[in-house]
Coordinates of C-alpha atoms in Angstrom, one line a residue:
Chain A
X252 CA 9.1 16.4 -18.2
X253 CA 11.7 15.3 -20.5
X254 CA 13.6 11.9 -19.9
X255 CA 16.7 13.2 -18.0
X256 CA 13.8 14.5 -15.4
X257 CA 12.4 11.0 -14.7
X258 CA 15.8 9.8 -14.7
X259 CA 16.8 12.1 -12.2
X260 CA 13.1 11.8 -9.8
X261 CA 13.8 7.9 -9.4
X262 CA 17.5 7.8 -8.9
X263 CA 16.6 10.9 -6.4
X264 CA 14.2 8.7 -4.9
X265 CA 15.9 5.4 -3.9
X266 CA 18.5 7.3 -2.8
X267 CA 16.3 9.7 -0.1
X268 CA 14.2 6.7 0.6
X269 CA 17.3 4.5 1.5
X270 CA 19.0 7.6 3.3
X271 CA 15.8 8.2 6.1
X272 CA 15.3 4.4 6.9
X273 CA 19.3 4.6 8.1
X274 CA 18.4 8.1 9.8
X275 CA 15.2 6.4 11.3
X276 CA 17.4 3.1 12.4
X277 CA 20.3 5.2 13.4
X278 CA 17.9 7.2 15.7
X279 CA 16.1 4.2 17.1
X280 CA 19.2 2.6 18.0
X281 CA 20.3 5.4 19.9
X282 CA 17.3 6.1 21.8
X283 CA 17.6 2.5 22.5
X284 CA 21.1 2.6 23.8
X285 CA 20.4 5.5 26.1
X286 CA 17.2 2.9 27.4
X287 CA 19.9 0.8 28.2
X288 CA 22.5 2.4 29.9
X289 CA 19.7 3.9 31.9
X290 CA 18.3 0.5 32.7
X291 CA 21.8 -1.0 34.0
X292 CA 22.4 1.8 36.4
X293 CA 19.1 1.6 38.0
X294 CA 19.8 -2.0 38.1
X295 CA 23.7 -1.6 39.8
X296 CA 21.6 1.3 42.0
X297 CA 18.8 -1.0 43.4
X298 CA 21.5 -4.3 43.9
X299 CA 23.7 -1.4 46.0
X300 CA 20.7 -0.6 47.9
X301 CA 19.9 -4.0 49.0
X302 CA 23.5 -5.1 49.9
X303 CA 23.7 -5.0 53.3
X304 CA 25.9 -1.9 54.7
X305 CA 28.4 -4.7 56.0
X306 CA 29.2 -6.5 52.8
X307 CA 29.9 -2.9 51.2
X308 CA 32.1 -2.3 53.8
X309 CA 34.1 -5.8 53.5
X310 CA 34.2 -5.4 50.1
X311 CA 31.8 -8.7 49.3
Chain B
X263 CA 33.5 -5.2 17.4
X264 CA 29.9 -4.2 16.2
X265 CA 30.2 -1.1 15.6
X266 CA 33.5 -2.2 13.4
X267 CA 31.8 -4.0 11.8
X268 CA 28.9 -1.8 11.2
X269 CA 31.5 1.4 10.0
X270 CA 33.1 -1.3 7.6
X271 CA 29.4 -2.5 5.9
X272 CA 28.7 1.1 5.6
X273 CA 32.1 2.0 4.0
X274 CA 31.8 -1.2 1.8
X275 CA 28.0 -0.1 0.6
X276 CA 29.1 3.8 -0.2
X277 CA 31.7 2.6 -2.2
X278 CA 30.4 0.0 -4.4
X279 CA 27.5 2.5 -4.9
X280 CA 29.8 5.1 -6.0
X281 CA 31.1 2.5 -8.5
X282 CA 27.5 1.0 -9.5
X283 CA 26.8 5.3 -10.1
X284 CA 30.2 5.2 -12.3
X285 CA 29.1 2.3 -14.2
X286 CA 25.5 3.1 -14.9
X287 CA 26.2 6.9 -15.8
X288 CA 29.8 6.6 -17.6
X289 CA 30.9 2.7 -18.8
X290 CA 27.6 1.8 -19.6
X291 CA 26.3 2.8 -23.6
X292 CA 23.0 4.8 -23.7
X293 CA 20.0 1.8 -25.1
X294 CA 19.2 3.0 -28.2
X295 CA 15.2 2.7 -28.2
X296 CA 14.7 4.0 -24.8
X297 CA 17.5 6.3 -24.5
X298 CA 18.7 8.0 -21.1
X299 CA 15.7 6.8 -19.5
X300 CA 16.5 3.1 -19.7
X301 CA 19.2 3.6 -17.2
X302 CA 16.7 3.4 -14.1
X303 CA 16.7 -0.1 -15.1
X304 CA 19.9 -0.9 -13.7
X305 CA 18.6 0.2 -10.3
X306 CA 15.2 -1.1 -10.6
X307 CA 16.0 -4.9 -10.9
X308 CA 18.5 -4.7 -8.2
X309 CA 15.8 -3.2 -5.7
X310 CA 13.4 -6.3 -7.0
X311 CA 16.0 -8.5 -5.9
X312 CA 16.6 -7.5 -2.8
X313 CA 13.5 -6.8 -2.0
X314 CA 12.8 -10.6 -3.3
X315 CA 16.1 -11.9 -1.5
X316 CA 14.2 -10.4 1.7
X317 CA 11.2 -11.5 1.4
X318 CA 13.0 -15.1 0.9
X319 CA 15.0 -14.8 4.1
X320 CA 11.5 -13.3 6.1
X321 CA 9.8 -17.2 4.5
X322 CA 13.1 -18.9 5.5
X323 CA 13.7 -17.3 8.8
X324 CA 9.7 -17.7 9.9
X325 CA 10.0 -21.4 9.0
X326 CA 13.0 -21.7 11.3
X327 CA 11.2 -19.6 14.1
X328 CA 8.4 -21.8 13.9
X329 CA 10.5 -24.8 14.0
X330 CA 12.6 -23.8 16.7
X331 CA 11.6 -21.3 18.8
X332 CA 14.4 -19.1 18.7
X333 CA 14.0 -15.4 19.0
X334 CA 16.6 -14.5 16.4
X335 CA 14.7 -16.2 14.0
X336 CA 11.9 -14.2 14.7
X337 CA 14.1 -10.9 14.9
X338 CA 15.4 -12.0 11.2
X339 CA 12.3 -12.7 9.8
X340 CA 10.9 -8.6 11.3
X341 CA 14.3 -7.2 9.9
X342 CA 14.4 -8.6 6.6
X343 CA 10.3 -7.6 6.3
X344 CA 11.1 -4.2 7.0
X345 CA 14.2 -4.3 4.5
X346 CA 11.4 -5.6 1.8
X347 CA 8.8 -3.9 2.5
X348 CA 11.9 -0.9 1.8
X349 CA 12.5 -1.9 -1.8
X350 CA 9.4 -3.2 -2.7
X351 CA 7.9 0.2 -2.9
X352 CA 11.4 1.4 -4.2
X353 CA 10.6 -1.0 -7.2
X354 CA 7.0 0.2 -7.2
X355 CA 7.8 4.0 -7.4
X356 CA 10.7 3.5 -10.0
X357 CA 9.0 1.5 -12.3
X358 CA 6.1 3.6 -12.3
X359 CA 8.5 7.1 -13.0
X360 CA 9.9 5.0 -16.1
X361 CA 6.8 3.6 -17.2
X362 CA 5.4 7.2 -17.6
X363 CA 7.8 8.2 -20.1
X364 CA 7.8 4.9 -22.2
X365 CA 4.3 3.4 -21.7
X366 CA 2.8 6.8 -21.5
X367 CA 1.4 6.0 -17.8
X368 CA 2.3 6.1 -14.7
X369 CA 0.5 2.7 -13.8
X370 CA -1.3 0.0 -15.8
X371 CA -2.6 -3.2 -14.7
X372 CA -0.4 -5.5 -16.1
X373 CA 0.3 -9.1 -14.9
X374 CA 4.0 -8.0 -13.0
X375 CA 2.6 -5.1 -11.8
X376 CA -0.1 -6.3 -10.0
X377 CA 1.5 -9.5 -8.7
X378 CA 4.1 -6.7 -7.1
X379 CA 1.5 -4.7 -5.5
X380 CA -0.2 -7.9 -4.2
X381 CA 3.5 -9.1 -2.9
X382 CA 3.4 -5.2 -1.3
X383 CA 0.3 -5.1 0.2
X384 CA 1.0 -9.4 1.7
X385 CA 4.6 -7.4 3.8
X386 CA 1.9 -4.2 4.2
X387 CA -0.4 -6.6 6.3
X388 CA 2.7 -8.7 8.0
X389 CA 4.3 -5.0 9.6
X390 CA 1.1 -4.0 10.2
X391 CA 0.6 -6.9 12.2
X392 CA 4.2 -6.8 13.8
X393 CA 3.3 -2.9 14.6
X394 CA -0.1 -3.4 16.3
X395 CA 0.4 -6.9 17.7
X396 CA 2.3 -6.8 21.3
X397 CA 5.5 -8.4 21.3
X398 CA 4.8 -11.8 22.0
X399 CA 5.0 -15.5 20.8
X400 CA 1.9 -15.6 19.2
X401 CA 2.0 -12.5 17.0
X402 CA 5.6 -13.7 15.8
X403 CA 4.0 -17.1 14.8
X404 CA 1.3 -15.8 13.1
X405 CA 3.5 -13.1 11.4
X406 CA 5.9 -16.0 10.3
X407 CA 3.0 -17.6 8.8
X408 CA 1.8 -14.7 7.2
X409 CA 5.6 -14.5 5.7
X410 CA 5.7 -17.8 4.4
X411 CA 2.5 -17.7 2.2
X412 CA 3.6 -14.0 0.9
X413 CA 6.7 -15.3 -0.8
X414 CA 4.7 -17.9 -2.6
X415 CA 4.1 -14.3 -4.8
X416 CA 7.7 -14.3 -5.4
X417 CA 8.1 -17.2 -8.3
X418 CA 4.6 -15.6 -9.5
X419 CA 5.9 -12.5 -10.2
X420 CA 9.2 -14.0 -11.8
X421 CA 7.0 -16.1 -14.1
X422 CA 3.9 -13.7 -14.9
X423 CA 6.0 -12.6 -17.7
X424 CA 5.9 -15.7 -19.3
X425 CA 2.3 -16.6 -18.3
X426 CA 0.4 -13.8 -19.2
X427 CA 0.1 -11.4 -21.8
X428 CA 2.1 -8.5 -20.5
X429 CA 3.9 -5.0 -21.5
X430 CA 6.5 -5.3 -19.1
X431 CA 10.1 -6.4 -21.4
X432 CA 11.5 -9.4 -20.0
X433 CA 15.0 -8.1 -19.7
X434 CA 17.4 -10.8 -18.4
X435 CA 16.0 -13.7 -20.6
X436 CA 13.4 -13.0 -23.1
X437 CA 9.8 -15.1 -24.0
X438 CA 12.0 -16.5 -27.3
X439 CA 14.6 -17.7 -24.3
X440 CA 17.4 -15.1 -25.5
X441 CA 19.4 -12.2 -23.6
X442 CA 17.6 -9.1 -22.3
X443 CA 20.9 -7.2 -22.6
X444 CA 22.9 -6.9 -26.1
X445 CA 26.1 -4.8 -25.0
X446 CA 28.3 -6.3 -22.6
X447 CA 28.8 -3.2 -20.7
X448 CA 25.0 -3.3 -20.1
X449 CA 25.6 -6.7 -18.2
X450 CA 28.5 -5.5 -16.1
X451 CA 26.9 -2.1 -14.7
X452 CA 23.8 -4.2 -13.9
X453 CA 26.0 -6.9 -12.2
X454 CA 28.0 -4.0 -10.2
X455 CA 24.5 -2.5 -9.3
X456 CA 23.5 -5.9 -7.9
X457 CA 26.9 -6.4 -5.5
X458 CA 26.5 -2.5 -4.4
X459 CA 22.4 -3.2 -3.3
X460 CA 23.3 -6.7 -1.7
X461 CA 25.7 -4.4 0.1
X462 CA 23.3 -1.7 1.0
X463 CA 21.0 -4.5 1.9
X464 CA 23.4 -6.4 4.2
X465 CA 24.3 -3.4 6.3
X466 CA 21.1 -2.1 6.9
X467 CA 19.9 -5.5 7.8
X468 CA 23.1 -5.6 10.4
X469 CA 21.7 -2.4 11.2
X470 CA 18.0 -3.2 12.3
X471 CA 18.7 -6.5 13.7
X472 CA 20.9 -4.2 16.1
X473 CA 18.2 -2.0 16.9
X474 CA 16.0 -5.3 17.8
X475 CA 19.1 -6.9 19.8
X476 CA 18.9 -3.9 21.8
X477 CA 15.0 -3.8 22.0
X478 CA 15.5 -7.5 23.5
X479 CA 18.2 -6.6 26.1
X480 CA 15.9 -3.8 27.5
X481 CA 13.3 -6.3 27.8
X482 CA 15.5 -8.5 29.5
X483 CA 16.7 -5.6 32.0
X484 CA 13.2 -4.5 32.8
X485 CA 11.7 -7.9 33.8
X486 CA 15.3 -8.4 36.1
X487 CA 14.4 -4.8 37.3
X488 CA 10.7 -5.8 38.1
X489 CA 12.0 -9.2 39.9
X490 CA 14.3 -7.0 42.6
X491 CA 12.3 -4.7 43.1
X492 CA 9.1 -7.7 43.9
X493 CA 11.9 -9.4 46.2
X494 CA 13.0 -6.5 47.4
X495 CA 9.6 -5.4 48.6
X496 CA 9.1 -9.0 49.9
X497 CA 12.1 -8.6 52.3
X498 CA 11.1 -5.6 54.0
X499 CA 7.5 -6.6 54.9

């Protein structure tokens, strides 16, 4: 390998290695954000559910 | 507002990496013992110093958690690991690939070398932990333990130059006390490189502790989930 190779492999490197841990962050954060939306409407589901059918009506 | 903020870190860390690319590649002359090959230096020591900058913030972070009790602390501390953990081994692998064509190996035992790999196996040990441990108080206490006696690597490594016999060029002040770099072109492409990986290191860390902001609210909506549906099933019996 001559020196321009090796330059190339670590400059390569950082910049793969940096580029997937913002691909595996980006990808956690929105598997994470789906969690959560999912979360809130089964939490606005189940405090509809146990409202009782008068208070919907009234609007309280 | 967070996701502003997170387009604007992004925008800011592409650029100044395009100019830290410019600086390195064009403005800067090519050393004249080394050649083209020297030029991964002015990557390398800006990955060691985030990756040190992190493991100082993990120490400082840990301290505070311990101290106070606060889960961002704790959240910090995990991020900033991570982050270091990140450019450690980015130092690791880089300085091996330019070691190969100037010391003739791709790894020697020498005092800075090792003291890095001990510095990457302590963060090794503390994700491990964080990975394996369940998500509670006691595994963030031990974990910020764990970070506070792995940075006392940190001044090790920044010394072992000085304190053992070593191949490894002291670059930014030499064992006669005098400067690493001769041009001063040399000194501004490796200051650039430094602002664009502070950058780089700033978003992602914005990034993570997003991801563990989020990890927290779903906590939080599970155990309100859990408590309704417990009252909820006390109510109808």
């Amino acid at each position: 390998m001559d020196h321009l190779s090796y330059l190339f492999a670590a400059y390569s490197i950082i910049f793969v290695l940096i580029g997937l841990y913002v691909v595996f962050v980006s990808r956690r954060q929105t598997r994470l954000e789906r969690e959560v939306t999912r979360l809130e409407g089964e939490l606005r589901r189940f405090e509809q559910a146990q409202t009782p059918p008068e208070q919907h009506r009234s609007g309280i | 507002m967070k996701g502003a903020v997170s387009i604007a870190l992004a925008a800011a860390s592409c650029l100044s990496m395009i100019a830290a690319l410019f600086m390195v590649f064009v403005y800067a002359p090519t050393e004249a013992e080394q050649g083209i090959v020297q030029r991964i230096f002015y990557f390398h020591l800006p990955c060691a110093w985030v990756a040190f900058l992190s493991f100082g913030i993990v120490a400082v972070a840990g301290a505070l958690y311990l101290w106070l009790g606060h889960r961002i602390w704790d959240d910090l501390s995990y991020a900033a690991a991570e982050l270091g953990m990140l450019f450690c081994t980015l130092v690791l692998v880089t300085g091996s690939i330019w070691a190969k064509p100037i010391w003739g190996t791709w790894w020697t035992w020498d005092s800075r070398l090792t003291t890095t790999f001990i510095l990457w196996l302590l963060y090794g040990g503390y994700l491990l932990l964080r990975a394996f441990g369940e998500d509670n108080q006691e595994i963030a206490r031990y974990a910020a333990v764990l970070g506070i006696i792995g940075v006392l690597d940190v001044p090790v490594i920044i010394i072992s130059v000085r304190l053992w016999r070593t191949i490894h060029p002291a670059v930014l002040l030499t064992r006669q006390g005098e400067h690493g770099l001769q041009d001063p072109r040399m000194v501004a492409a490796l200051l650039v490189s430094l602002g664009a990986f502070t950058l780089v290191f700033v978003w992602l860390l914005w990034l993570r502790l997003s991801t563990l902001r989020l990890r927290a609210r779903i906590g939080g909506l599970r155990k309100e989930l859990a408590l309704l549906e417990v009252a909820g099933a006390g109510a109808r019996r």
